PDB file of C-alpha atoms in Angstrom:
ATOM      1  CA  MET A   1       1.995  45.926 -57.028  1.00 72.00           C
ATOM      2  CA  ASP A   2      -1.077  43.700 -57.273  1.00 79.00           C
ATOM      3  CA  VAL A   3      -0.646  40.824 -54.819  1.00 85.00           C
ATOM      4  CA  SER A   4      -3.237  38.071 -54.730  1.00 88.00           C
ATOM      5  CA  LEU A   5      -4.500  36.337 -51.595  1.00 89.00           C
ATOM      6  CA  THR A   6      -2.610  33.228 -52.678  1.00 91.00           C
ATOM      7  CA  VAL A   7       0.705  35.107 -52.767  1.00 90.00           C
ATOM      8  CA  TRP A   8      -0.029  36.667 -49.375  1.00 91.00           C
ATOM      9  CA  THR A   9      -0.789  33.235 -47.928  1.00 92.00           C
ATOM     10  CA  LEU A  10       2.333  31.655 -49.409  1.00 94.00           C
ATOM     11  CA  THR A  11       4.449  34.521 -48.119  1.00 92.00           C
ATOM     12  CA  VAL A  12       3.141  34.240 -44.569  1.00 91.00           C
ATOM     13  CA  VAL A  13       3.505  30.445 -44.617  1.00 93.00           C
ATOM     14  CA  GLY A  14       7.054  30.782 -45.975  1.00 92.00           C
ATOM     15  CA  LEU A  15       7.995  33.265 -43.257  1.00 89.00           C
ATOM     16  CA  CYS A  16       6.523  30.958 -40.597  1.00 88.00           C
ATOM     17  CA  LEU A  17       8.595  28.063 -41.948  1.00 91.00           C
ATOM     18  CA  LEU A  18      11.751  30.193 -41.835  1.00 87.00           C
ATOM     19  CA  ILE A  19      10.999  31.155 -38.249  1.00 83.00           C
ATOM     20  CA  ALA A  20      10.420  27.491 -37.367  1.00 84.00           C
ATOM     21  CA  VAL A  21      13.746  26.491 -38.926  1.00 84.00           C
ATOM     22  CA  ASP A  22      15.492  29.307 -37.052  1.00 79.00           C
ATOM     23  CA  PHE A  23      13.964  28.117 -33.788  1.00 76.00           C
ATOM     24  CA  PHE A  24      14.576  24.375 -34.133  1.00 78.00           C
ATOM     25  CA  VAL A  25      18.076  24.712 -35.592  1.00 76.00           C
ATOM     26  CA  GLY A  26      19.495  27.624 -33.640  1.00 63.00           C
ATOM     27  CA  GLY A  27      17.180  28.541 -30.784  1.00 61.00           C
ATOM     28  CA  ARG A  28      15.438  25.456 -29.382  1.00 66.00           C
ATOM     29  CA  LYS A  29      18.152  24.655 -26.836  1.00 74.00           C
ATOM     30  CA  PRO A  30      19.156  27.570 -24.580  1.00 71.00           C
ATOM     31  CA  HIS A  31      22.850  28.378 -24.971  1.00 73.00           C
ATOM     32  CA  GLN A  32      25.237  31.281 -25.118  1.00 77.00           C
ATOM     33  CA  VAL A  33      25.404  32.500 -28.719  1.00 77.00           C
ATOM     34  CA  THR A  34      28.911  32.871 -30.126  1.00 79.00           C
ATOM     35  CA  ILE A  35      30.039  35.561 -32.553  1.00 77.00           C
ATOM     36  CA  LYS A  36      30.576  32.881 -35.207  1.00 82.00           C
ATOM     37  CA  GLU A  37      27.024  31.545 -34.845  1.00 82.00           C
ATOM     38  CA  ALA A  38      25.529  35.051 -34.846  1.00 82.00           C
ATOM     39  CA  ALA A  39      27.532  36.022 -37.951  1.00 84.00           C
ATOM     40  CA  ALA A  40      26.423  32.886 -39.809  1.00 85.00           C
ATOM     41  CA  TRP A  41      22.726  33.418 -39.061  1.00 85.00           C
ATOM     42  CA  THR A  42      22.932  37.147 -39.789  1.00 86.00           C
ATOM     43  CA  THR A  43      24.418  36.325 -43.190  1.00 89.00           C
ATOM     44  CA  VAL A  44      21.621  33.822 -43.829  1.00 89.00           C
ATOM     45  CA  TRP A  45      18.881  36.361 -43.077  1.00 90.00           C
ATOM     46  CA  VAL A  46      20.522  39.074 -45.205  1.00 91.00           C
ATOM     47  CA  LEU A  47      20.877  36.621 -48.096  1.00 93.00           C
ATOM     48  CA  LEU A  48      17.222  35.582 -47.737  1.00 94.00           C
ATOM     49  CA  ALA A  49      16.200  39.244 -47.941  1.00 93.00           C
ATOM     50  CA  ALA A  50      18.387  39.638 -51.048  1.00 94.00           C
ATOM     51  CA  VAL A  51      16.780  36.565 -52.638  1.00 95.00           C
ATOM     52  CA  PHE A  52      13.332  37.977 -51.906  1.00 95.00           C
ATOM     53  CA  ALA A  53      14.320  41.310 -53.484  1.00 94.00           C
ATOM     54  CA  LEU A  54      15.559  39.418 -56.550  1.00 95.00           C
ATOM     55  CA  ALA A  55      12.244  37.557 -56.755  1.00 93.00           C
ATOM     56  CA  LEU A  56      10.394  40.871 -56.652  1.00 94.00           C
ATOM     57  CA  LEU A  57      12.640  42.142 -59.439  1.00 93.00           C
ATOM     58  CA  LEU A  58      11.935  39.117 -61.635  1.00 93.00           C
ATOM     59  CA  PHE A  59       8.188  38.886 -61.031  1.00 90.00           C
ATOM     60  CA  GLY A  60       7.213  42.449 -60.108  1.00 89.00           C
ATOM     61  CA  GLY A  61       9.753  44.689 -61.793  1.00 89.00           C
ATOM     62  CA  GLY A  62      12.344  47.191 -60.664  1.00 89.00           C
ATOM     63  CA  ARG A  63      10.068  49.476 -58.680  1.00 90.00           C
ATOM     64  CA  PRO A  64       8.826  46.902 -56.094  1.00 91.00           C
ATOM     65  CA  ALA A  65      12.351  45.518 -55.751  1.00 92.00           C
ATOM     66  CA  GLY A  66      13.781  49.003 -55.197  1.00 92.00           C
ATOM     67  CA  GLU A  67      11.067  49.920 -52.696  1.00 92.00           C
ATOM     68  CA  PHE A  68      11.625  46.686 -50.763  1.00 94.00           C
ATOM     69  CA  THR A  69      15.390  47.238 -50.684  1.00 93.00           C
ATOM     70  CA  ALA A  70      15.040  50.830 -49.490  1.00 90.00           C
ATOM     71  CA  GLY A  71      12.425  49.808 -46.922  1.00 90.00           C
ATOM     72  CA  TYR A  72      14.484  46.859 -45.680  1.00 92.00           C
ATOM     73  CA  ILE A  73      17.629  48.955 -45.236  1.00 90.00           C
ATOM     74  CA  THR A  74      15.657  51.679 -43.458  1.00 87.00           C
ATOM     75  CA  GLU A  75      13.938  49.246 -41.105  1.00 86.00           C
ATOM     76  CA  LYS A  76      17.227  47.431 -40.468  1.00 85.00           C
ATOM     77  CA  SER A  77      19.029  50.651 -39.605  1.00 82.00           C
ATOM     78  CA  LEU A  78      16.204  51.802 -37.332  1.00 80.00           C
ATOM     79  CA  SER A  79      16.145  48.372 -35.656  1.00 77.00           C
ATOM     80  CA  VAL A  80      19.808  48.786 -34.702  1.00 74.00           C
ATOM     81  CA  ASP A  81      18.679  51.672 -32.503  1.00 69.00           C
ATOM     82  CA  ASN A  82      16.304  49.202 -30.813  1.00 73.00           C
ATOM     83  CA  LEU A  83      19.284  47.097 -29.791  1.00 77.00           C
ATOM     84  CA  PHE A  84      20.500  49.818 -27.437  1.00 73.00           C
ATOM     85  CA  VAL A  85      17.238  49.526 -25.508  1.00 75.00           C
ATOM     86  CA  PHE A  86      17.306  45.718 -25.677  1.00 80.00           C
ATOM     87  CA  VAL A  87      20.711  45.791 -23.970  1.00 77.00           C
ATOM     88  CA  LEU A  88      19.237  47.938 -21.199  1.00 77.00           C
ATOM     89  CA  ILE A  89      16.244  45.603 -20.829  1.00 81.00           C
ATOM     90  CA  MET A  90      18.497  42.545 -20.571  1.00 81.00           C
ATOM     91  CA  ALA A  91      20.561  44.299 -17.894  1.00 79.00           C
ATOM     92  CA  LYS A  92      17.522  45.512 -15.925  1.00 79.00           C
ATOM     93  CA  PHE A  93      16.002  42.030 -15.746  1.00 80.00           C
ATOM     94  CA  ALA A  94      19.413  40.348 -15.303  1.00 82.00           C
ATOM     95  CA  VAL A  95      18.690  37.843 -18.077  1.00 84.00           C
ATOM     96  CA  PRO A  96      21.274  35.004 -18.074  1.00 84.00           C
ATOM     97  CA  SER A  97      23.292  34.956 -21.320  1.00 81.00           C
ATOM     98  CA  SER A  98      22.087  31.439 -22.166  1.00 81.00           C
ATOM     99  CA  TYR A  99      18.435  32.595 -22.117  1.00 84.00           C
ATOM    100  CA  GLN A 100      18.840  35.842 -24.032  1.00 84.00           C
ATOM    101  CA  GLN A 101      18.343  34.297 -27.458  1.00 83.00           C
ATOM    102  CA  ARG A 102      15.004  32.749 -26.378  1.00 82.00           C
ATOM    103  CA  VAL A 103      13.869  36.080 -24.950  1.00 84.00           C
ATOM    104  CA  LEU A 104      14.745  37.896 -28.170  1.00 83.00           C
ATOM    105  CA  MET A 105      13.138  35.275 -30.404  1.00 83.00           C
ATOM    106  CA  VAL A 106       9.760  35.385 -28.652  1.00 81.00           C
ATOM    107  CA  GLY A 107       9.950  39.138 -28.133  1.00 80.00           C
ATOM    108  CA  VAL A 108      10.592  39.720 -31.820  1.00 81.00           C
ATOM    109  CA  LEU A 109       7.691  37.424 -32.760  1.00 84.00           C
ATOM    110  CA  ILE A 110       5.390  39.460 -30.507  1.00 81.00           C
ATOM    111  CA  ALA A 111       6.670  42.629 -32.171  1.00 81.00           C
ATOM    112  CA  LEU A 112       6.139  41.184 -35.664  1.00 84.00           C
ATOM    113  CA  VAL A 113       2.501  40.319 -34.943  1.00 84.00           C
ATOM    114  CA  LEU A 114       1.815  43.748 -33.434  1.00 82.00           C
ATOM    115  CA  ARG A 115       3.556  45.496 -36.328  1.00 83.00           C
ATOM    116  CA  ALA A 116       1.387  43.555 -38.793  1.00 86.00           C
ATOM    117  CA  VAL A 117      -1.659  45.041 -37.069  1.00 85.00           C
ATOM    118  CA  PHE A 118      -0.114  48.521 -37.282  1.00 83.00           C
ATOM    119  CA  ILE A 119       0.678  48.055 -40.974  1.00 86.00           C
ATOM    120  CA  ALA A 120      -2.847  46.888 -41.791  1.00 85.00           C
ATOM    121  CA  GLY A 121      -4.282  49.890 -39.984  1.00 84.00           C
ATOM    122  CA  GLY A 122      -1.860  52.284 -41.675  1.00 81.00           C
ATOM    123  CA  ALA A 123      -2.642  50.894 -45.125  1.00 82.00           C
ATOM    124  CA  ALA A 124      -6.389  51.226 -44.537  1.00 83.00           C
ATOM    125  CA  ILE A 125      -6.031  54.841 -43.381  1.00 82.00           C
ATOM    126  CA  ILE A 126      -3.842  55.780 -46.351  1.00 79.00           C
ATOM    127  CA  ALA A 127      -6.271  54.176 -48.805  1.00 74.00           C
ATOM    128  CA  HIS A 128      -9.137  56.369 -47.564  1.00 76.00           C
ATOM    129  CA  PHE A 129      -7.392  59.543 -46.385  1.00 76.00           C
ATOM    130  CA  SER A 130      -4.490  60.704 -48.537  1.00 73.00           C
ATOM    131  CA  TRP A 131      -3.994  63.773 -46.315  1.00 77.00           C
ATOM    132  CA  VAL A 132      -2.560  61.458 -43.662  1.00 81.00           C
ATOM    133  CA  PHE A 133       0.779  61.803 -45.486  1.00 80.00           C
ATOM    134  CA  TYR A 134       0.977  65.348 -44.104  1.00 86.00           C
ATOM    135  CA  LEU A 135       0.634  63.927 -40.589  1.00 85.00           C
ATOM    136  CA  PHE A 136       3.164  61.160 -41.219  1.00 82.00           C
ATOM    137  CA  GLY A 137       5.626  63.622 -42.717  1.00 84.00           C
ATOM    138  CA  ALA A 138       5.240  66.128 -39.886  1.00 87.00           C
ATOM    139  CA  PHE A 139       5.554  63.358 -37.300  1.00 83.00           C
ATOM    140  CA  LEU A 140       8.778  62.040 -38.846  1.00 83.00           C
ATOM    141  CA  ILE A 141      10.296  65.528 -39.045  1.00 87.00           C
ATOM    142  CA  TRP A 142       9.380  66.124 -35.392  1.00 87.00           C
ATOM    143  CA  THR A 143      10.817  62.703 -34.446  1.00 81.00           C
ATOM    144  CA  ALA A 144      14.018  63.514 -36.335  1.00 84.00           C
ATOM    145  CA  TRP A 145      14.370  66.792 -34.436  1.00 88.00           C
ATOM    146  CA  LYS A 146      13.663  65.071 -31.114  1.00 83.00           C
ATOM    147  CA  LEU A 147      16.230  62.354 -31.875  1.00 80.00           C
ATOM    148  CA  LEU A 148      18.772  65.012 -32.829  1.00 83.00           C
ATOM    149  CA  ARG A 149      18.257  66.840 -29.530  1.00 82.00           C
ATOM    150  CA  GLU A 150      18.539  63.586 -27.566  1.00 75.00           C
ATOM    151  CA  ALA A 151      21.764  62.758 -29.396  1.00 70.00           C
ATOM    152  CA  GLY A 152      23.145  66.170 -28.492  1.00 69.00           C
ATOM    153  CA  ALA A 153      22.152  65.693 -24.864  1.00 66.00           C
ATOM    154  CA  GLY A 154      23.904  62.322 -24.877  1.00 59.00           C
ATOM    155  CA  ASP A 155      27.103  63.892 -26.206  1.00 56.00           C
ATOM    156  CA  SER A 156      26.908  66.461 -23.403  1.00 46.00           C
ATOM    157  CA  GLY A 157      26.660  63.723 -20.812  1.00 46.00           C
ATOM    158  CA  GLN A 158      23.018  64.549 -20.084  1.00 43.00           C
ATOM    159  CA  GLY A 159      21.499  61.468 -21.724  1.00 42.00           C
ATOM    160  CA  GLU A 160      20.006  58.782 -19.531  1.00 47.00           C
ATOM    161  CA  GLN A 161      21.033  55.175 -20.077  1.00 52.00           C
ATOM    162  CA  GLU A 162      18.175  53.595 -18.167  1.00 56.00           C
ATOM    163  CA  PHE A 163      15.257  51.509 -19.322  1.00 60.00           C
ATOM    164  CA  ARG A 164      11.855  52.849 -18.376  1.00 63.00           C
ATOM    165  CA  GLU A 165       8.885  50.503 -18.390  1.00 63.00           C
ATOM    166  CA  ASN A 166       6.062  51.388 -20.757  1.00 63.00           C
ATOM    167  CA  ARG A 167       2.542  51.546 -19.350  1.00 69.00           C
ATOM    168  CA  PHE A 168       1.484  48.154 -20.666  1.00 66.00           C
ATOM    169  CA  LEU A 169       4.447  46.388 -19.085  1.00 71.00           C
ATOM    170  CA  ALA A 170       3.925  48.251 -15.808  1.00 71.00           C
ATOM    171  CA  LEU A 171       0.261  47.153 -15.849  1.00 73.00           C
ATOM    172  CA  VAL A 172       1.253  43.515 -16.398  1.00 71.00           C
ATOM    173  CA  ARG A 173       3.745  43.580 -13.529  1.00 70.00           C
ATOM    174  CA  ARG A 174       1.213  45.306 -11.253  1.00 72.00           C
ATOM    175  CA  ARG A 175      -1.781  43.087 -12.020  1.00 76.00           C
ATOM    176  CA  PHE A 176      -0.087  39.699 -12.239  1.00 77.00           C
ATOM    177  CA  PRO A 177       2.223  38.427  -9.482  1.00 77.00           C
ATOM    178  CA  SER A 178       5.614  37.181 -10.571  1.00 77.00           C
ATOM    179  CA  THR A 179       8.665  35.464  -9.148  1.00 80.00           C
ATOM    180  CA  ASP A 180      12.015  37.157  -8.642  1.00 76.00           C
ATOM    181  CA  ASP A 181      14.106  34.305  -9.996  1.00 80.00           C
ATOM    182  CA  TYR A 182      14.253  32.477 -13.335  1.00 82.00           C
ATOM    183  CA  HIS A 183      13.050  28.892 -13.732  1.00 80.00           C
ATOM    184  CA  GLY A 184      14.820  27.896 -16.920  1.00 78.00           C
ATOM    185  CA  THR A 185      12.763  28.951 -19.926  1.00 78.00           C
ATOM    186  CA  ARG A 186       9.447  28.414 -18.139  1.00 82.00           C
ATOM    187  CA  LEU A 187       6.981  31.288 -18.405  1.00 82.00           C
ATOM    188  CA  PHE A 188       4.791  30.299 -15.429  1.00 85.00           C
ATOM    189  CA  VAL A 189       5.298  28.437 -12.176  1.00 85.00           C
ATOM    190  CA  VAL A 190       2.847  27.308  -9.511  1.00 83.00           C
ATOM    191  CA  ARG A 191       3.838  28.161  -5.951  1.00 81.00           C
ATOM    192  CA  ASP A 192       1.566  27.510  -2.950  1.00 76.00           C
ATOM    193  CA  GLY A 193      -1.310  26.915  -5.337  1.00 78.00           C
ATOM    194  CA  GLN A 194      -0.819  30.302  -7.033  1.00 80.00           C
ATOM    195  CA  ARG A 195       0.120  30.661 -10.688  1.00 82.00           C
ATOM    196  CA  LEU A 196       2.992  33.140 -11.032  1.00 84.00           C
ATOM    197  CA  LEU A 197       4.722  34.776 -13.962  1.00 84.00           C
ATOM    198  CA  THR A 198       8.457  34.296 -14.272  1.00 84.00           C
ATOM    199  CA  PRO A 199      10.885  37.062 -15.245  1.00 82.00           C
ATOM    200  CA  MET A 200      11.284  35.198 -18.567  1.00 84.00           C
ATOM    201  CA  LEU A 201       7.734  36.078 -19.642  1.00 83.00           C
ATOM    202  CA  VAL A 202       7.979  39.625 -18.310  1.00 82.00           C
ATOM    203  CA  VAL A 203      11.162  40.406 -20.237  1.00 85.00           C
ATOM    204  CA  MET A 204       9.672  38.891 -23.433  1.00 83.00           C
ATOM    205  CA  VAL A 205       6.706  41.247 -23.089  1.00 81.00           C
ATOM    206  CA  ALA A 206       9.141  44.099 -22.445  1.00 80.00           C
ATOM    207  CA  ILE A 207      11.055  43.374 -25.674  1.00 82.00           C
ATOM    208  CA  GLY A 208       7.907  42.990 -27.787  1.00 78.00           C
ATOM    209  CA  THR A 209       6.025  46.030 -26.531  1.00 76.00           C
ATOM    210  CA  THR A 210       9.108  48.262 -26.527  1.00 75.00           C
ATOM    211  CA  ASP A 211       9.719  47.422 -30.190  1.00 72.00           C
ATOM    212  CA  VAL A 212       6.160  48.491 -31.009  1.00 70.00           C
ATOM    213  CA  LEU A 213       6.936  51.929 -29.552  1.00 69.00           C
ATOM    214  CA  PHE A 214       9.833  52.166 -32.005  1.00 67.00           C
ATOM    215  CA  ALA A 215       7.431  51.140 -34.776  1.00 68.00           C
ATOM    216  CA  LEU A 216       5.562  54.403 -34.264  1.00 71.00           C
ATOM    217  CA  ASP A 217       8.249  56.102 -36.337  1.00 71.00           C
ATOM    218  CA  SER A 218       9.605  53.206 -38.424  1.00 76.00           C
ATOM    219  CA  ILE A 219       6.252  52.260 -39.981  1.00 80.00           C
ATOM    220  CA  PRO A 220       5.418  55.829 -41.125  1.00 83.00           C
ATOM    221  CA  ALA A 221       8.997  55.960 -42.428  1.00 84.00           C
ATOM    222  CA  ILE A 222       8.585  52.932 -44.668  1.00 85.00           C
ATOM    223  CA  PHE A 223       5.172  54.161 -45.835  1.00 85.00           C
ATOM    224  CA  GLY A 224       7.125  57.184 -47.015  1.00 84.00           C
ATOM    225  CA  LEU A 225       9.081  54.873 -49.317  1.00 85.00           C
ATOM    226  CA  THR A 226       6.212  52.710 -50.532  1.00 87.00           C
ATOM    227  CA  GLU A 227       2.448  52.563 -50.128  1.00 85.00           C
ATOM    228  CA  ASP A 228       2.317  48.842 -50.928  1.00 90.00           C
ATOM    229  CA  PRO A 229       1.253  46.945 -47.754  1.00 90.00           C
ATOM    230  CA  TYR A 230       2.894  43.758 -49.062  1.00 93.00           C
ATOM    231  CA  ILE A 231       6.294  45.418 -49.373  1.00 93.00           C
ATOM    232  CA  VAL A 232       5.869  47.239 -46.051  1.00 91.00           C
ATOM    233  CA  PHE A 233       5.083  43.972 -44.273  1.00 92.00           C
ATOM    234  CA  THR A 234       7.812  41.862 -45.878  1.00 93.00           C
ATOM    235  CA  ALA A 235      10.471  44.546 -45.362  1.00 91.00           C
ATOM    236  CA  ASN A 236       9.522  44.725 -41.673  1.00 89.00           C
ATOM    237  CA  ALA A 237       9.450  40.938 -41.380  1.00 90.00           C
ATOM    238  CA  PHE A 238      12.900  40.369 -42.871  1.00 91.00           C
ATOM    239  CA  ALA A 239      14.397  43.235 -40.864  1.00 88.00           C
ATOM    240  CA  LEU A 240      12.940  41.958 -37.587  1.00 85.00           C
ATOM    241  CA  MET A 241      13.644  38.265 -38.087  1.00 83.00           C
ATOM    242  CA  GLY A 242      17.377  38.836 -38.276  1.00 80.00           C
ATOM    243  CA  LEU A 243      17.372  41.165 -35.278  1.00 81.00           C
ATOM    244  CA  ARG A 244      18.097  38.446 -32.716  1.00 80.00           C
ATOM    245  CA  GLN A 245      21.343  37.393 -34.395  1.00 81.00           C
ATOM    246  CA  LEU A 246      22.308  41.012 -35.016  1.00 81.00           C
ATOM    247  CA  TYR A 247      21.995  41.651 -31.271  1.00 81.00           C
ATOM    248  CA  PHE A 248      24.703  39.092 -30.513  1.00 80.00           C
ATOM    249  CA  LEU A 249      26.838  40.033 -33.516  1.00 76.00           C
ATOM    250  CA  ILE A 250      27.200  43.751 -32.907  1.00 72.00           C
ATOM    251  CA  GLY A 251      26.287  43.908 -29.213  1.00 64.00           C
ATOM    252  CA  GLY A 252      29.876  44.746 -28.370  1.00 60.00           C
ATOM    253  CA  LEU A 253      30.061  47.338 -31.140  1.00 66.00           C
ATOM    254  CA  LEU A 254      26.956  49.335 -30.186  1.00 65.00           C
ATOM    255  CA  GLU A 255      28.900  51.668 -27.929  1.00 67.00           C
ATOM    256  CA  ARG A 256      31.170  52.528 -30.849  1.00 72.00           C
ATOM    257  CA  LEU A 257      28.264  53.707 -33.042  1.00 74.00           C
ATOM    258  CA  VAL A 258      28.308  57.086 -31.325  1.00 75.00           C
ATOM    259  CA  HIS A 259      26.834  58.978 -34.294  1.00 82.00           C
ATOM    260  CA  LEU A 260      24.045  56.512 -35.087  1.00 79.00           C
ATOM    261  CA  SER A 261      21.335  58.774 -33.684  1.00 81.00           C
ATOM    262  CA  TYR A 262      22.456  61.606 -35.962  1.00 86.00           C
ATOM    263  CA  GLY A 263      22.259  59.307 -38.979  1.00 86.00           C
ATOM    264  CA  LEU A 264      18.804  58.003 -38.049  1.00 82.00           C
ATOM    265  CA  SER A 265      17.655  61.576 -37.471  1.00 87.00           C
ATOM    266  CA  ALA A 266      18.820  62.530 -40.969  1.00 88.00           C
ATOM    267  CA  ILE A 267      17.041  59.522 -42.506  1.00 86.00           C
ATOM    268  CA  LEU A 268      13.757  60.181 -40.694  1.00 84.00           C
ATOM    269  CA  GLY A 269      13.903  63.880 -41.564  1.00 88.00           C
ATOM    270  CA  PHE A 270      14.598  63.083 -45.219  1.00 88.00           C
ATOM    271  CA  ILE A 271      11.676  60.645 -45.435  1.00 86.00           C
ATOM    272  CA  GLY A 272       9.456  63.156 -43.626  1.00 86.00           C
ATOM    273  CA  VAL A 273      10.229  65.773 -46.289  1.00 89.00           C
ATOM    274  CA  LYS A 274       9.607  63.146 -48.969  1.00 87.00           C
ATOM    275  CA  LEU A 275       6.178  62.423 -47.487  1.00 84.00           C
ATOM    276  CA  VAL A 276       5.228  66.105 -47.356  1.00 88.00           C
ATOM    277  CA  LEU A 277       6.302  66.578 -50.990  1.00 87.00           C
ATOM    278  CA  HIS A 278       4.284  63.504 -51.970  1.00 81.00           C
ATOM    279  CA  ALA A 279       1.212  64.845 -50.155  1.00 81.00           C
ATOM    280  CA  LEU A 280       1.569  68.227 -51.880  1.00 85.00           C
ATOM    281  CA  HIS A 281       1.949  66.491 -55.242  1.00 77.00           C
ATOM    282  CA  GLU A 282      -1.213  64.440 -54.596  1.00 74.00           C
ATOM    283  CA  SER A 283      -3.011  67.690 -53.775  1.00 77.00           C
ATOM    284  CA  GLY A 284      -2.101  69.085 -57.206  1.00 76.00           C
ATOM    285  CA  ALA A 285       0.814  71.293 -56.221  1.00 82.00           C
ATOM    286  CA  ALA A 286       3.641  71.572 -58.752  1.00 80.00           C
ATOM    287  CA  VAL A 287       6.393  70.191 -56.525  1.00 82.00           C
ATOM    288  CA  PRO A 288       9.044  67.578 -57.330  1.00 83.00           C
ATOM    289  CA  GLU A 289       8.813  64.071 -55.899  1.00 82.00           C
ATOM    290  CA  ILE A 290      11.785  62.117 -54.602  1.00 85.00           C
ATOM    291  CA  SER A 291      12.214  58.832 -56.474  1.00 83.00           C
ATOM    292  CA  THR A 292      12.990  55.463 -54.910  1.00 78.00           C
ATOM    293  CA  PRO A 293      16.556  55.292 -56.359  1.00 84.00           C
ATOM    294  CA  VAL A 294      17.324  58.715 -54.859  1.00 87.00           C
ATOM    295  CA  SER A 295      15.850  57.629 -51.518  1.00 86.00           C
ATOM    296  CA  LEU A 296      17.926  54.448 -51.540  1.00 84.00           C
ATOM    297  CA  ALA A 297      21.094  56.387 -52.373  1.00 89.00           C
ATOM    298  CA  VAL A 298      20.492  58.930 -49.598  1.00 89.00           C
ATOM    299  CA  ILE A 299      19.718  56.265 -46.982  1.00 85.00           C
ATOM    300  CA  CYS A 300      22.776  54.164 -47.853  1.00 87.00           C
ATOM    301  CA  GLY A 301      24.991  57.259 -48.031  1.00 90.00           C
ATOM    302  CA  VAL A 302      23.877  58.499 -44.612  1.00 89.00           C
ATOM    303  CA  LEU A 303      24.464  55.076 -43.051  1.00 85.00           C
ATOM    304  CA  LEU A 304      27.939  54.763 -44.562  1.00 89.00           C
ATOM    305  CA  VAL A 305      28.972  58.247 -43.434  1.00 91.00           C
ATOM    306  CA  THR A 306      27.474  57.699 -39.958  1.00 88.00           C
ATOM    307  CA  THR A 307      29.221  54.361 -39.481  1.00 84.00           C
ATOM    308  CA  ALA A 308      32.579  55.668 -40.712  1.00 88.00           C
ATOM    309  CA  SER A 309      32.424  58.809 -38.559  1.00 89.00           C
ATOM    310  CA  SER A 310      31.310  56.781 -35.513  1.00 84.00           C
ATOM    311  CA  LEU A 311      34.197  54.326 -35.781  1.00 82.00           C
ATOM    312  CA  ARG A 312      36.650  57.194 -36.347  1.00 86.00           C
ATOM    313  CA  ALA A 313      35.368  59.099 -33.304  1.00 84.00           C
ATOM    314  CA  SER A 314      35.436  55.946 -31.163  1.00 80.00           C
ATOM    315  CA  ARG A 315      39.005  55.211 -32.205  1.00 82.00           C
ATOM    316  CA  LYS A 316      40.122  58.731 -31.321  1.00 82.00           C
ATOM    317  CA  GLN A 317      38.343  58.524 -27.971  1.00 78.00           C
ATOM    318  CA  ALA A 318      40.092  55.211 -27.219  1.00 74.00           C
ATOM    319  CA  GLU A 319      43.448  56.767 -28.115  1.00 77.00           C
ATOM    320  CA  ARG A 320      42.799  59.743 -25.814  1.00 78.00           C
ATOM    321  CA  GLU A 321      41.813  57.423 -22.963  1.00 72.00           C
ATOM    322  CA  ALA A 322      44.948  55.340 -23.529  1.00 72.00           C
ATOM    323  CA  VAL A 323      47.145  58.465 -23.359  1.00 70.00           C
ATOM    324  CA  THR A 324      45.329  59.698 -20.232  1.00 71.00           C
ATOM    325  CA  GLY A 325      45.665  56.284 -18.615  1.00 64.00           C
ATOM    326  CA  GLY A 326      49.374  56.204 -19.428  1.00 61.00           C
ATOM    327  CA  ARG A 327      49.900  59.590 -17.803  1.00 61.00           C
ATOM    328  CA  ARG A 328      48.109  58.473 -14.658  1.00 63.00           C
ATOM    329  CA  ASP A 329      50.248  55.346 -14.451  1.00 58.00           C
ATOM    330  CA  ALA A 330      53.368  57.503 -14.849  1.00 60.00           C
ATOM    331  CA  ASP A 331      52.252  59.776 -12.007  1.00 58.00           C
TER     332      ASP A 331
END
């Protein structure tokens, strides 16, 4: 898809305006986000993504629209996995519920900027070195296997539910002194003539940099669905910008998505195979390529099966716990 500089500029400006509206309407005043508010904003962001896909269909054709849809769904599903870590970060830093939306908003903006840099670098590498698809494919297959093993360890009770600081965040906390308590939404305070960080800034950095670590597999995954930097960027942008509301909407449901890691593993493995096949095809090998409609069908199918099986398993677990609890009360 040939995208001019004007279209790129208008897209970035439009996304900035949407972010500004989101901030001034829903996030300027710190408050505890209700399920109703989170559901309304989540619906708005999903509808905006659908409108953008429709615009691509009308002005670019079916292929860009299909690639954006597949990329958006993939990035959205992978971002749900991020929410598990976000919950741990919020707990570790004891973020008050009224400040959590501000933390997520700024953290997601940091992540979006850093992902844009990653995407630009990935697009430049792909344009000059087509063999990089072998590396991307192998990395995604390895990540899928690693995620599958971690999911199995979690089912066996061996998984760790603890947030570990990445090196950048540890460096920030070590080099720059900070306070132990929050001061509203302020990022810095001056105490005894010394400028100190507040936990608000530290947790924002934690959210943003942690998301970038997740991007190490999500960005190669979307490049497996499309090589168009414009679609890669917009799919990431729309998926990330609705992440804050999604956190509050399904925060209580995350524990019930017990099979999510298996589903994400299947998706990453599938896209990894797709990338390897594409690389072989580019090298002249007579191998089939997986089309965008097939990719979209597989991704949606895996997510539906994963969600249904997770809710079913959670319901059975709740029933077993209720029976066990009843027996204990009887004793």
